[in-house]
Amino acid sequence: MVALQERGHRALAERLHDGPMQEFTAVLLELASVRRRLAGDLADRVAGIEHHLRSTTSALQLPPGAFRLGYDARRSLAAGFALRIAGLLVHRLDTDLQVDDHPPTRAEISVVLAAAQLLLMASDPVGTGEHAWLAVRSAPAAVDLRLRVRPGGYEPPADAARAARLRPVADLLGVELRHDPANGGWSAALRLDRPST
């Protein structure tokens, strides 16, 4: 999980550095230039604006959580997958969320997100997978997670090593795991039974 957080921070920092951070830096430099030509209260006000902009740019480097106020189950899952998986653990992520009729609880959402992250991290602890299909279906009796992954690059030795890394994680989580030797892909299924009411 620490490695995942570090990877997420690196990817976000690269996106910010190549985009809006350069613009914010230009604005800060211009403000500093203006402030040096001012005196008294006006210089203090510009310094305050600079400080506020620096604080804002620092806050931008921390991604928002999945459980934001006002987020329903669908938005929490979508935000979690977008922030924690898409672009970080796989280049391309397709999702199918059928959770509106019997929404999962926050605890169930946390387990689904963590299980998907842990499996993808075990699949490739260093690189990024090519494509993943992730489905979550929430019913009265259970919440089901289905994950299908096409890893980046396929070679039989790499596939055997991947299977060896995935097996203990799948066993620990109670995940049904299957490998496709034809293309090195794999799929996982996790069922979270709900207590009967």
mmCIF file of N, CA, C and O in Angstrom, residues 145-191:
data_model
loop_
_atom_site.group_PDB
_atom_site.id
_atom_site.type_symbol
_atom_site.label_atom_id
_atom_site.label_comp_id
_atom_site.label_asym_id
_atom_site.label_seq_id
_atom_site.Cartn_x
_atom_site.Cartn_y
_atom_site.Cartn_z
ATOM 1 N N LEU A 145 -17.465 -8.520 -6.743
ATOM 2 C CA LEU A 145 -16.428 -7.837 -7.501
ATOM 3 C C LEU A 145 -15.893 -8.801 -8.545
ATOM 4 O O LEU A 145 -15.559 -9.943 -8.226
ATOM 5 N N ARG A 146 -15.819 -8.359 -9.788
ATOM 6 C CA ARG A 146 -15.205 -9.135 -10.862
ATOM 7 C C ARG A 146 -14.121 -8.269 -11.485
ATOM 8 O O ARG A 146 -14.361 -7.116 -11.841
ATOM 9 N N LEU A 147 -12.940 -8.843 -11.625
ATOM 10 C CA LEU A 147 -11.795 -8.118 -12.167
ATOM 11 C C LEU A 147 -11.125 -8.992 -13.217
ATOM 12 O O LEU A 147 -10.805 -10.149 -12.953
ATOM 13 N N ARG A 148 -10.941 -8.440 -14.411
ATOM 14 C CA ARG A 148 -10.246 -9.138 -15.480
ATOM 15 C C ARG A 148 -9.120 -8.235 -15.952
ATOM 16 O O ARG A 148 -9.339 -7.041 -16.209
ATOM 17 N N VAL A 149 -7.905 -8.785 -16.090
ATOM 18 C CA VAL A 149 -6.723 -7.954 -16.356
ATOM 19 C C VAL A 149 -5.928 -8.513 -17.527
ATOM 20 O O VAL A 149 -5.696 -9.721 -17.609
ATOM 21 N N ARG A 150 -5.528 -7.606 -18.412
ATOM 22 C CA ARG A 150 -4.556 -7.933 -19.445
ATOM 23 C C ARG A 150 -3.267 -7.206 -19.059
ATOM 24 O O ARG A 150 -3.186 -5.984 -19.164
ATOM 25 N N PRO A 151 -2.270 -7.943 -18.585
ATOM 26 C CA PRO A 151 -1.040 -7.292 -18.136
ATOM 27 C C PRO A 151 -0.244 -6.735 -19.302
ATOM 28 O O PRO A 151 -0.469 -7.093 -20.452
ATOM 29 N N GLY A 152 0.687 -5.859 -19.005
ATOM 30 C CA GLY A 152 1.552 -5.310 -20.038
ATOM 31 C C GLY A 152 2.643 -6.303 -20.387
ATOM 32 O O GLY A 152 3.427 -6.688 -19.537
ATOM 33 N N GLY A 153 2.690 -6.746 -21.638
ATOM 34 C CA GLY A 153 3.731 -7.695 -22.077
ATOM 35 C C GLY A 153 3.494 -9.089 -21.535
ATOM 36 O O GLY A 153 3.193 -9.253 -20.362
ATOM 37 N N TYR A 154 3.615 -10.071 -22.378
ATOM 38 C CA TYR A 154 3.389 -11.454 -21.944
ATOM 39 C C TYR A 154 4.569 -12.328 -22.314
ATOM 40 O O TYR A 154 4.980 -12.389 -23.463
ATOM 41 N N GLU A 155 5.114 -12.960 -21.290
ATOM 42 C CA GLU A 155 6.138 -13.990 -21.485
ATOM 43 C C GLU A 155 5.858 -15.072 -20.462
ATOM 44 O O GLU A 155 5.544 -14.769 -19.302
ATOM 45 N N PRO A 156 5.966 -16.347 -20.839
ATOM 46 C CA PRO A 156 5.646 -17.423 -19.892
ATOM 47 C C PRO A 156 6.359 -17.307 -18.539
ATOM 48 O O PRO A 156 5.718 -17.483 -17.499
ATOM 49 N N PRO A 157 7.667 -16.974 -18.465
ATOM 50 C CA PRO A 157 8.277 -16.862 -17.139
ATOM 51 C C PRO A 157 7.657 -15.748 -16.305
ATOM 52 O O PRO A 157 7.461 -15.890 -15.105
ATOM 53 N N ALA A 158 7.326 -14.620 -16.976
ATOM 54 C CA ALA A 158 6.709 -13.508 -16.258
ATOM 55 C C ALA A 158 5.327 -13.900 -15.760
ATOM 56 O O ALA A 158 4.917 -13.533 -14.657
ATOM 57 N N ASP A 159 4.593 -14.678 -16.572
ATOM 58 C CA ASP A 159 3.261 -15.113 -16.168
ATOM 59 C C ASP A 159 3.335 -16.046 -14.959
ATOM 60 O O ASP A 159 2.520 -15.956 -14.047
ATOM 61 N N ALA A 160 4.315 -16.933 -14.946
ATOM 62 C CA ALA A 160 4.469 -17.840 -13.800
ATOM 63 C C ALA A 160 4.804 -17.059 -12.537
ATOM 64 O O ALA A 160 4.277 -17.340 -11.454
ATOM 65 N N ALA A 161 5.659 -16.058 -12.656
ATOM 66 C CA ALA A 161 6.009 -15.232 -11.494
ATOM 67 C C ALA A 161 4.799 -14.435 -11.021
ATOM 68 O O ALA A 161 4.568 -14.294 -9.817
ATOM 69 N N ARG A 162 4.003 -13.935 -11.962
ATOM 70 C CA ARG A 162 2.795 -13.191 -11.611
ATOM 71 C C ARG A 162 1.820 -14.086 -10.858
ATOM 72 O O ARG A 162 1.243 -13.690 -9.840
ATOM 73 N N ALA A 163 1.635 -15.289 -11.349
ATOM 74 C CA ALA A 163 0.726 -16.230 -10.687
ATOM 75 C C ALA A 163 1.201 -16.539 -9.273
ATOM 76 O O ALA A 163 0.395 -16.624 -8.342
ATOM 77 N N ALA A 164 2.507 -16.669 -9.091
ATOM 78 C CA ALA A 164 3.051 -16.951 -7.758
ATOM 79 C C ALA A 164 2.839 -15.779 -6.813
ATOM 80 O O ALA A 164 2.622 -15.980 -5.612
ATOM 81 N N ARG A 165 2.884 -14.546 -7.326
ATOM 82 C CA ARG A 165 2.633 -13.377 -6.476
ATOM 83 C C ARG A 165 1.154 -13.230 -6.146
ATOM 84 O O ARG A 165 0.778 -12.822 -5.054
ATOM 85 N N LEU A 166 0.296 -13.536 -7.125
ATOM 86 C CA LEU A 166 -1.139 -13.333 -6.944
ATOM 87 C C LEU A 166 -1.773 -14.356 -6.009
ATOM 88 O O LEU A 166 -2.687 -14.033 -5.259
ATOM 89 N N ARG A 167 -1.298 -15.602 -6.052
ATOM 90 C CA ARG A 167 -1.954 -16.675 -5.312
ATOM 91 C C ARG A 167 -2.081 -16.396 -3.807
ATOM 92 O O ARG A 167 -3.168 -16.494 -3.253
ATOM 93 N N PRO A 168 -0.993 -16.015 -3.095
ATOM 94 C CA PRO A 168 -1.156 -15.772 -1.658
ATOM 95 C C PRO A 168 -2.086 -14.612 -1.343
ATOM 96 O O PRO A 168 -2.824 -14.652 -0.354
ATOM 97 N N VAL A 169 -2.073 -13.570 -2.192
ATOM 98 C CA VAL A 169 -2.969 -12.437 -1.956
ATOM 99 C C VAL A 169 -4.414 -12.870 -2.162
ATOM 100 O O VAL A 169 -5.296 -12.547 -1.356
ATOM 101 N N ALA A 170 -4.665 -13.635 -3.221
ATOM 102 C CA ALA A 170 -6.020 -14.122 -3.486
ATOM 103 C C ALA A 170 -6.506 -15.026 -2.362
ATOM 104 O O ALA A 170 -7.656 -14.923 -1.923
ATOM 105 N N ASP A 171 -5.630 -15.903 -1.877
ATOM 106 C CA ASP A 171 -6.017 -16.795 -0.783
ATOM 107 C C ASP A 171 -6.340 -16.005 0.485
ATOM 108 O O ASP A 171 -7.294 -16.308 1.200
ATOM 109 N N LEU A 172 -5.540 -14.991 0.749
ATOM 110 C CA LEU A 172 -5.763 -14.166 1.943
ATOM 111 C C LEU A 172 -7.089 -13.429 1.872
ATOM 112 O O LEU A 172 -7.810 -13.329 2.868
ATOM 113 N N LEU A 173 -7.433 -12.934 0.681
ATOM 114 C CA LEU A 173 -8.666 -12.157 0.512
ATOM 115 C C LEU A 173 -9.894 -13.029 0.281
ATOM 116 O O LEU A 173 -11.016 -12.524 0.304
ATOM 117 N N GLY A 174 -9.688 -14.308 0.020
ATOM 118 C CA GLY A 174 -10.816 -15.181 -0.311
ATOM 119 C C GLY A 174 -11.304 -14.972 -1.730
ATOM 120 O O GLY A 174 -12.501 -15.056 -2.018
ATOM 121 N N VAL A 175 -10.381 -14.694 -2.635
ATOM 122 C CA VAL A 175 -10.702 -14.398 -4.027
ATOM 123 C C VAL A 175 -10.524 -15.646 -4.876
ATOM 124 O O VAL A 175 -9.552 -16.378 -4.722
ATOM 125 N N GLU A 176 -11.481 -15.871 -5.782
ATOM 126 C CA GLU A 176 -11.339 -16.948 -6.771
ATOM 127 C C GLU A 176 -10.513 -16.391 -7.923
ATOM 128 O O GLU A 176 -10.861 -15.371 -8.526
ATOM 129 N N LEU A 177 -9.394 -17.044 -8.220
ATOM 130 C CA LEU A 177 -8.434 -16.532 -9.187
ATOM 131 C C LEU A 177 -8.294 -17.498 -10.350
ATOM 132 O O LEU A 177 -8.213 -18.708 -10.150
ATOM 133 N N ARG A 178 -8.254 -16.968 -11.571
ATOM 134 C CA ARG A 178 -8.046 -17.788 -12.762
ATOM 135 C C ARG A 178 -7.029 -17.114 -13.672
ATOM 136 O O ARG A 178 -7.032 -15.896 -13.826
ATOM 137 N N HIS A 179 -6.187 -17.931 -14.299
ATOM 138 C CA HIS A 179 -5.176 -17.431 -15.228
ATOM 139 C C HIS A 179 -5.501 -17.907 -16.634
ATOM 140 O O HIS A 179 -6.026 -19.001 -16.831
ATOM 141 N N ASP A 180 -5.162 -17.078 -17.608
ATOM 142 C CA ASP A 180 -5.326 -17.433 -19.014
ATOM 143 C C ASP A 180 -3.936 -17.597 -19.614
ATOM 144 O O ASP A 180 -3.278 -16.606 -19.945
ATOM 145 N N PRO A 181 -3.449 -18.842 -19.737
ATOM 146 C CA PRO A 181 -2.082 -19.039 -20.233
ATOM 147 C C PRO A 181 -1.890 -18.591 -21.678
ATOM 148 O O PRO A 181 -0.771 -18.348 -22.109
ATOM 149 N N ALA A 182 -2.980 -18.430 -22.422
ATOM 150 C CA ALA A 182 -2.852 -18.029 -23.825
ATOM 151 C C ALA A 182 -2.318 -16.604 -23.971
ATOM 152 O O ALA A 182 -1.580 -16.306 -24.894
ATOM 153 N N ASN A 183 -2.707 -15.715 -23.047
ATOM 154 C CA ASN A 183 -2.267 -14.320 -23.187
ATOM 155 C C ASN A 183 -1.678 -13.732 -21.903
ATOM 156 O O ASN A 183 -1.376 -12.548 -21.846
ATOM 157 N N GLY A 184 -1.540 -14.541 -20.871
ATOM 158 C CA GLY A 184 -0.971 -14.051 -19.620
ATOM 159 C C GLY A 184 -1.956 -13.278 -18.763
ATOM 160 O O GLY A 184 -1.595 -12.771 -17.708
ATOM 161 N N GLY A 185 -3.199 -13.173 -19.223
ATOM 162 C CA GLY A 185 -4.207 -12.445 -18.457
ATOM 163 C C GLY A 185 -4.691 -13.250 -17.261
ATOM 164 O O GLY A 185 -4.402 -14.434 -17.111
ATOM 165 N N TRP A 186 -5.434 -12.575 -16.392
ATOM 166 C CA TRP A 186 -5.997 -13.255 -15.230
ATOM 167 C C TRP A 186 -7.298 -12.571 -14.840
ATOM 168 O O TRP A 186 -7.571 -11.449 -15.239
ATOM 169 N N SER A 187 -8.104 -13.303 -14.089
ATOM 170 C CA SER A 187 -9.364 -12.744 -13.603
ATOM 171 C C SER A 187 -9.543 -13.135 -12.147
ATOM 172 O O SER A 187 -8.979 -14.117 -11.674
ATOM 173 N N ALA A 188 -10.320 -12.323 -11.446
ATOM 174 C CA ALA A 188 -10.550 -12.552 -10.023
ATOM 175 C C ALA A 188 -12.008 -12.281 -9.711
ATOM 176 O O ALA A 188 -12.638 -11.406 -10.321
ATOM 177 N N ALA A 189 -12.539 -13.031 -8.762
ATOM 178 C CA ALA A 189 -13.915 -12.846 -8.325
ATOM 179 C C ALA A 189 -13.944 -12.853 -6.806
ATOM 180 O O ALA A 189 -13.369 -13.746 -6.176
ATOM 181 N N LEU A 190 -14.606 -11.859 -6.242
ATOM 182 C CA LEU A 190 -14.730 -11.750 -4.787
ATOM 183 C C LEU A 190 -16.192 -11.529 -4.455
ATOM 184 O O LEU A 190 -16.853 -10.672 -5.044
ATOM 185 N N ARG A 191 -16.695 -12.312 -3.503
ATOM 186 C CA ARG A 191 -18.084 -12.170 -3.061
ATOM 187 C C ARG A 191 -18.095 -11.786 -1.592
ATOM 188 O O ARG A 191 -17.514 -12.492 -0.757
#
